[in-house]
C-alpha cells in the first residue's frame, strides 16, 4: 500500500469514529446499531487511543455506566447499554425488561476483552499520568466483571465459563450454535425485527434464529435475571472457547496491569480461576477438527463445527502445534485473513454474518496471539491479508472471505479502530 493510501485510510478511520461518537460513547454504526455495545466499545477504544487519548478512556467510563452493582449479578457488564432511545433497533430495553435501569441495559454480556484492551491502551498511551488516573478508576470495576463471569457463569468451578445466549458469544449465528439453539423453543409472541430494514436479509441471521433468541431473552426476563436459574435451567448453555480464551487472557492482563500500577483489586478469586481454566481447557480440544472447539453443556457433547473462535488459543497463551497446521490450511484458502467458518465446510456461507465472513477485529486478536507465541509466519500472513482487505474495501462490518467485498453495515467503528491500532 502506498503511504498516501494509508494516510487516506487513517483519515477515513478517524472520521468514522468521530461520526459515530455520541458524546462519550461510540455507536458501532449509525442506524443498525444505535447504542453502545460491550466488546465493540473495548475494541473501539483501541482506535481512539491512536489519536485522541482522553476520548479513548471515556469510552470505558461510558460503558461502565451500564455495569450492575450489588446483588447476585454484581460486576455484570451488559452487552448493550441503551444511553438514549432509538426506534431503529430490536430488541430495545422494554423487551429485555430492564427499561427501569438508568441507563437501561440488556441482560446478557459479551466477550470480556476489557482488561486486555486497557493494557494495550496503556502501552500505547503517551500521557501516562492521565492513563494511570483512568486505570485506577476502571480496573477495579473490570476486576468485578471478570469475577462475575467466574462466579455466575461457572458456579460449579469447572474451569470453563458458559455462555447462555448466542448474542452473549458476540458471534451470534456461528454454526457452532445451530444444534444447541435447535433445542430452544421458538417465541410465539409477535415482534418486529429491525435489522433487515438496514441490511440485506441474506447477510443477516434467519427468522428461525430470531424466534429462538427472542425466546431466550424472554426466558431470562421471566426468570427475573436470577443467575442461578439461568446457569442451571437455561435452555441454551454452551462453553464458547473464544470466551474462555478471551476471559483467561483478560484476567492475566488485569493482574499484570494492577500489579504494575499498584492498583488494589481482589486477586485471590481471579488467580484461582486462572488455574482452574488452565486445567480444563484441554477438554475443548477436538482431534477431528485439529482445533479448540465449543462444548454443549446441555448434552455434554463437543460441538464439531469448524469455527474461528478456537484460534484465540494463542492469544490466551495456550500453545498448540497441531492447531498451527489447521490454521495454515484454513489460510491457504482464504486471502483476507481468518474466515469465521472454514471455507468449504458444510455450514460455510460466504455472505451470512458469522457463518463465513471475515471480521477485522478477530483477525487482529488472533494475529496478536500468534505473534506473542512466536508463530511469526502465521501472524505475518494475517497481517498482510488484513491490510490488503482494508485497502480493497475500507471499513465495513464484515467481508466476503473469498473476494474481500464489504458486507453488513458500513463506516463501522471497530473495523476503523482495528486499522488505527495497526498504525
Ligand atoms: C452484532 C454482532 C456483535 C456486535 C454487534 C454490534 O450483534 O454479532 O458481535 O457486538 O453486532 O456491532
mmCIF file of C-alpha atoms in Angstrom, residues 136-291:
data_model
loop_
_atom_site.group_PDB
_atom_site.id
_atom_site.type_symbol
_atom_site.label_atom_id
_atom_site.label_comp_id
_atom_site.label_asym_id
_atom_site.label_seq_id
_atom_site.Cartn_x
_atom_site.Cartn_y
_atom_site.Cartn_z
ATOM 1 C CA UNK A 136 -7.200 3.471 38.877
ATOM 2 C CA UNK A 137 -10.875 4.101 38.338
ATOM 3 C CA UNK A 138 -11.516 1.459 35.668
ATOM 4 C CA UNK A 139 -9.530 -1.614 36.739
ATOM 5 C CA UNK A 140 -11.365 -2.385 39.997
ATOM 6 C CA UNK A 141 -14.670 -2.286 38.070
ATOM 7 C CA UNK A 142 -13.299 -4.606 35.389
ATOM 8 C CA UNK A 143 -11.994 -6.945 38.104
ATOM 9 C CA UNK A 144 -15.542 -7.214 39.455
ATOM 10 C CA UNK A 145 -16.732 -8.024 35.944
ATOM 11 C CA UNK A 146 -14.242 -10.840 35.432
ATOM 12 C CA UNK A 147 -15.172 -12.177 38.867
ATOM 13 C CA UNK A 148 -18.824 -12.043 37.760
ATOM 14 C CA UNK A 149 -18.007 -14.350 34.838
ATOM 15 C CA UNK A 150 -16.313 -16.937 37.009
ATOM 16 C CA UNK A 151 -18.933 -16.775 39.756
ATOM 17 C CA UNK A 152 -22.179 -16.753 37.768
ATOM 18 C CA UNK A 153 -21.189 -18.476 34.537
ATOM 19 C CA UNK A 154 -19.220 -21.282 36.217
ATOM 20 C CA UNK A 155 -20.971 -21.807 39.530
ATOM 21 C CA UNK A 156 -19.533 -25.294 39.910
ATOM 22 C CA UNK A 157 -15.940 -24.187 39.347
ATOM 23 C CA UNK A 158 -15.363 -26.472 36.368
ATOM 24 C CA UNK A 159 -12.842 -24.022 34.915
ATOM 25 C CA UNK A 160 -14.966 -23.433 31.799
ATOM 26 C CA UNK A 161 -17.338 -20.463 31.891
ATOM 27 C CA UNK A 162 -20.586 -20.889 29.978
ATOM 28 C CA UNK A 163 -22.493 -18.546 27.701
ATOM 29 C CA UNK A 164 -26.264 -18.548 27.907
ATOM 30 C CA UNK A 165 -27.330 -16.797 24.725
ATOM 31 C CA UNK A 166 -25.839 -16.778 21.200
ATOM 32 C CA UNK A 167 -25.661 -12.984 21.415
ATOM 33 C CA UNK A 168 -23.525 -13.342 24.543
ATOM 34 C CA UNK A 169 -20.815 -15.026 22.476
ATOM 35 C CA UNK A 170 -20.689 -11.966 20.194
ATOM 36 C CA UNK A 171 -20.650 -14.361 17.240
ATOM 37 C CA UNK A 172 -24.399 -14.598 17.108
ATOM 38 C CA UNK A 173 -25.205 -17.126 14.419
ATOM 39 C CA UNK A 174 -21.949 -19.105 14.240
ATOM 40 C CA UNK A 175 -22.697 -22.663 13.044
ATOM 41 C CA UNK A 176 -21.479 -23.940 16.424
ATOM 42 C CA UNK A 177 -24.699 -22.645 17.977
ATOM 43 C CA UNK A 178 -27.038 -24.332 15.463
ATOM 44 C CA UNK A 179 -27.533 -27.623 17.316
ATOM 45 C CA UNK A 180 -27.823 -26.154 20.846
ATOM 46 C CA UNK A 181 -30.193 -23.470 19.552
ATOM 47 C CA UNK A 182 -32.352 -26.007 17.698
ATOM 48 C CA UNK A 183 -33.412 -27.341 21.115
ATOM 49 C CA UNK A 184 -34.630 -23.915 22.238
ATOM 50 C CA UNK A 185 -38.341 -23.352 21.543
ATOM 51 C CA UNK A 186 -39.429 -20.595 19.163
ATOM 52 C CA UNK A 187 -41.031 -17.482 20.610
ATOM 53 C CA UNK A 188 -44.675 -17.405 19.651
ATOM 54 C CA UNK A 189 -45.381 -13.797 20.604
ATOM 55 C CA UNK A 190 -45.379 -11.136 17.886
ATOM 56 C CA UNK A 191 -42.312 -8.920 17.468
ATOM 57 C CA UNK A 192 -40.770 -6.953 14.637
ATOM 58 C CA UNK A 193 -37.127 -7.290 13.603
ATOM 59 C CA UNK A 194 -35.448 -4.062 12.531
ATOM 60 C CA UNK A 195 -32.065 -5.337 11.307
ATOM 61 C CA UNK A 196 -33.368 -6.202 7.831
ATOM 62 C CA UNK A 197 -34.563 -2.587 7.438
ATOM 63 C CA UNK A 198 -30.854 -1.694 7.260
ATOM 64 C CA UNK A 199 -29.064 -4.703 5.738
ATOM 65 C CA UNK A 200 -29.946 -7.282 3.067
ATOM 66 C CA UNK A 201 -31.606 -10.242 4.817
ATOM 67 C CA UNK A 202 -29.261 -12.682 3.049
ATOM 68 C CA UNK A 203 -26.385 -11.216 5.087
ATOM 69 C CA UNK A 204 -28.282 -11.469 8.395
ATOM 70 C CA UNK A 205 -29.456 -14.364 10.616
ATOM 71 C CA UNK A 206 -32.612 -16.246 9.624
ATOM 72 C CA UNK A 207 -36.119 -15.789 11.038
ATOM 73 C CA UNK A 208 -35.912 -19.165 12.760
ATOM 74 C CA UNK A 209 -32.771 -17.948 14.567
ATOM 75 C CA UNK A 210 -34.541 -14.781 15.705
ATOM 76 C CA UNK A 211 -37.569 -16.682 17.035
ATOM 77 C CA UNK A 212 -35.315 -18.771 19.257
ATOM 78 C CA UNK A 213 -33.082 -15.970 20.518
ATOM 79 C CA UNK A 214 -36.183 -13.959 21.403
ATOM 80 C CA UNK A 215 -37.409 -16.956 23.401
ATOM 81 C CA UNK A 216 -34.107 -16.941 25.341
ATOM 82 C CA UNK A 217 -34.368 -13.227 26.044
ATOM 83 C CA UNK A 218 -37.917 -13.743 27.345
ATOM 84 C CA UNK A 219 -36.745 -16.695 29.470
ATOM 85 C CA UNK A 220 -34.237 -14.511 31.325
ATOM 86 C CA UNK A 221 -36.737 -11.775 31.945
ATOM 87 C CA UNK A 222 -39.244 -14.310 33.274
ATOM 88 C CA UNK A 223 -36.513 -15.848 35.492
ATOM 89 C CA UNK A 224 -36.085 -12.362 36.934
ATOM 90 C CA UNK A 225 -32.437 -12.437 35.760
ATOM 91 C CA UNK A 226 -31.569 -14.883 38.528
ATOM 92 C CA UNK A 227 -28.091 -16.167 37.542
ATOM 93 C CA UNK A 228 -28.585 -19.411 39.465
ATOM 94 C CA UNK A 229 -31.726 -20.275 37.497
ATOM 95 C CA UNK A 230 -30.147 -19.225 34.197
ATOM 96 C CA UNK A 231 -26.983 -21.304 34.751
ATOM 97 C CA UNK A 232 -28.996 -24.297 35.887
ATOM 98 C CA UNK A 233 -32.137 -24.299 33.740
ATOM 99 C CA UNK A 234 -31.279 -22.084 30.789
ATOM 100 C CA UNK A 235 -32.279 -23.845 27.573
ATOM 101 C CA UNK A 236 -29.073 -22.689 25.842
ATOM 102 C CA UNK A 237 -25.818 -23.314 27.722
ATOM 103 C CA UNK A 238 -22.543 -23.645 25.844
ATOM 104 C CA UNK A 239 -18.877 -23.283 26.618
ATOM 105 C CA UNK A 240 -17.692 -20.869 23.958
ATOM 106 C CA UNK A 241 -13.956 -21.489 23.553
ATOM 107 C CA UNK A 242 -13.454 -17.894 22.420
ATOM 108 C CA UNK A 243 -14.970 -16.517 25.618
ATOM 109 C CA UNK A 244 -12.912 -18.897 27.745
ATOM 110 C CA UNK A 245 -9.763 -17.712 25.940
ATOM 111 C CA UNK A 246 -10.661 -14.024 25.977
ATOM 112 C CA UNK A 247 -11.519 -14.115 29.682
ATOM 113 C CA UNK A 248 -8.348 -16.025 30.508
ATOM 114 C CA UNK A 249 -6.180 -13.541 28.695
ATOM 115 C CA UNK A 250 -8.058 -10.595 30.171
ATOM 116 C CA UNK A 251 -7.644 -11.845 33.715
ATOM 117 C CA UNK A 252 -3.919 -12.293 33.231
ATOM 118 C CA UNK A 253 -3.669 -8.777 31.799
ATOM 119 C CA UNK A 254 -5.755 -7.404 34.634
ATOM 120 C CA UNK A 255 -3.488 -8.916 37.282
ATOM 121 C CA UNK A 256 -0.357 -7.759 35.478
ATOM 122 C CA UNK A 257 -1.578 -4.211 34.968
ATOM 123 C CA UNK A 258 -2.895 -3.871 38.515
ATOM 124 C CA UNK A 259 0.473 -5.085 39.744
ATOM 125 C CA UNK A 260 2.426 -2.708 37.549
ATOM 126 C CA UNK A 261 0.379 0.301 38.674
ATOM 127 C CA UNK A 262 -0.093 -0.848 42.293
ATOM 128 C CA UNK A 263 -3.869 -0.808 41.943
ATOM 129 C CA UNK A 264 -5.732 -2.822 44.545
ATOM 130 C CA UNK A 265 -8.112 -5.454 43.205
ATOM 131 C CA UNK A 266 -9.498 -8.643 44.720
ATOM 132 C CA UNK A 267 -6.824 -11.034 43.401
ATOM 133 C CA UNK A 268 -7.303 -14.475 45.015
ATOM 134 C CA UNK A 269 -10.547 -15.471 43.235
ATOM 135 C CA UNK A 270 -9.032 -14.424 39.905
ATOM 136 C CA UNK A 271 -5.772 -16.307 40.474
ATOM 137 C CA UNK A 272 -7.710 -19.428 41.448
ATOM 138 C CA UNK A 273 -9.926 -19.124 38.362
ATOM 139 C CA UNK A 274 -6.882 -18.927 36.076
ATOM 140 C CA UNK A 275 -5.549 -22.196 37.478
ATOM 141 C CA UNK A 276 -8.915 -23.926 37.052
ATOM 142 C CA UNK A 277 -9.231 -22.757 33.443
ATOM 143 C CA UNK A 278 -5.729 -23.923 32.575
ATOM 144 C CA UNK A 279 -6.538 -27.396 33.844
ATOM 145 C CA UNK A 280 -9.879 -27.522 31.993
ATOM 146 C CA UNK A 281 -9.019 -26.118 28.542
ATOM 147 C CA UNK A 282 -7.741 -29.461 27.120
ATOM 148 C CA UNK A 283 -11.350 -30.692 27.314
ATOM 149 C CA UNK A 284 -12.149 -28.356 24.429
ATOM 150 C CA UNK A 285 -9.632 -29.885 22.033
ATOM 151 C CA UNK A 286 -11.232 -31.556 19.017
ATOM 152 C CA UNK A 287 -8.960 -34.102 17.432
ATOM 153 C CA UNK A 288 -11.122 -34.335 14.319
ATOM 154 C CA UNK A 289 -11.091 -30.554 13.711
ATOM 155 C CA UNK A 290 -7.483 -30.062 14.848
ATOM 156 C CA UNK A 291 -8.872 -27.070 16.690
#
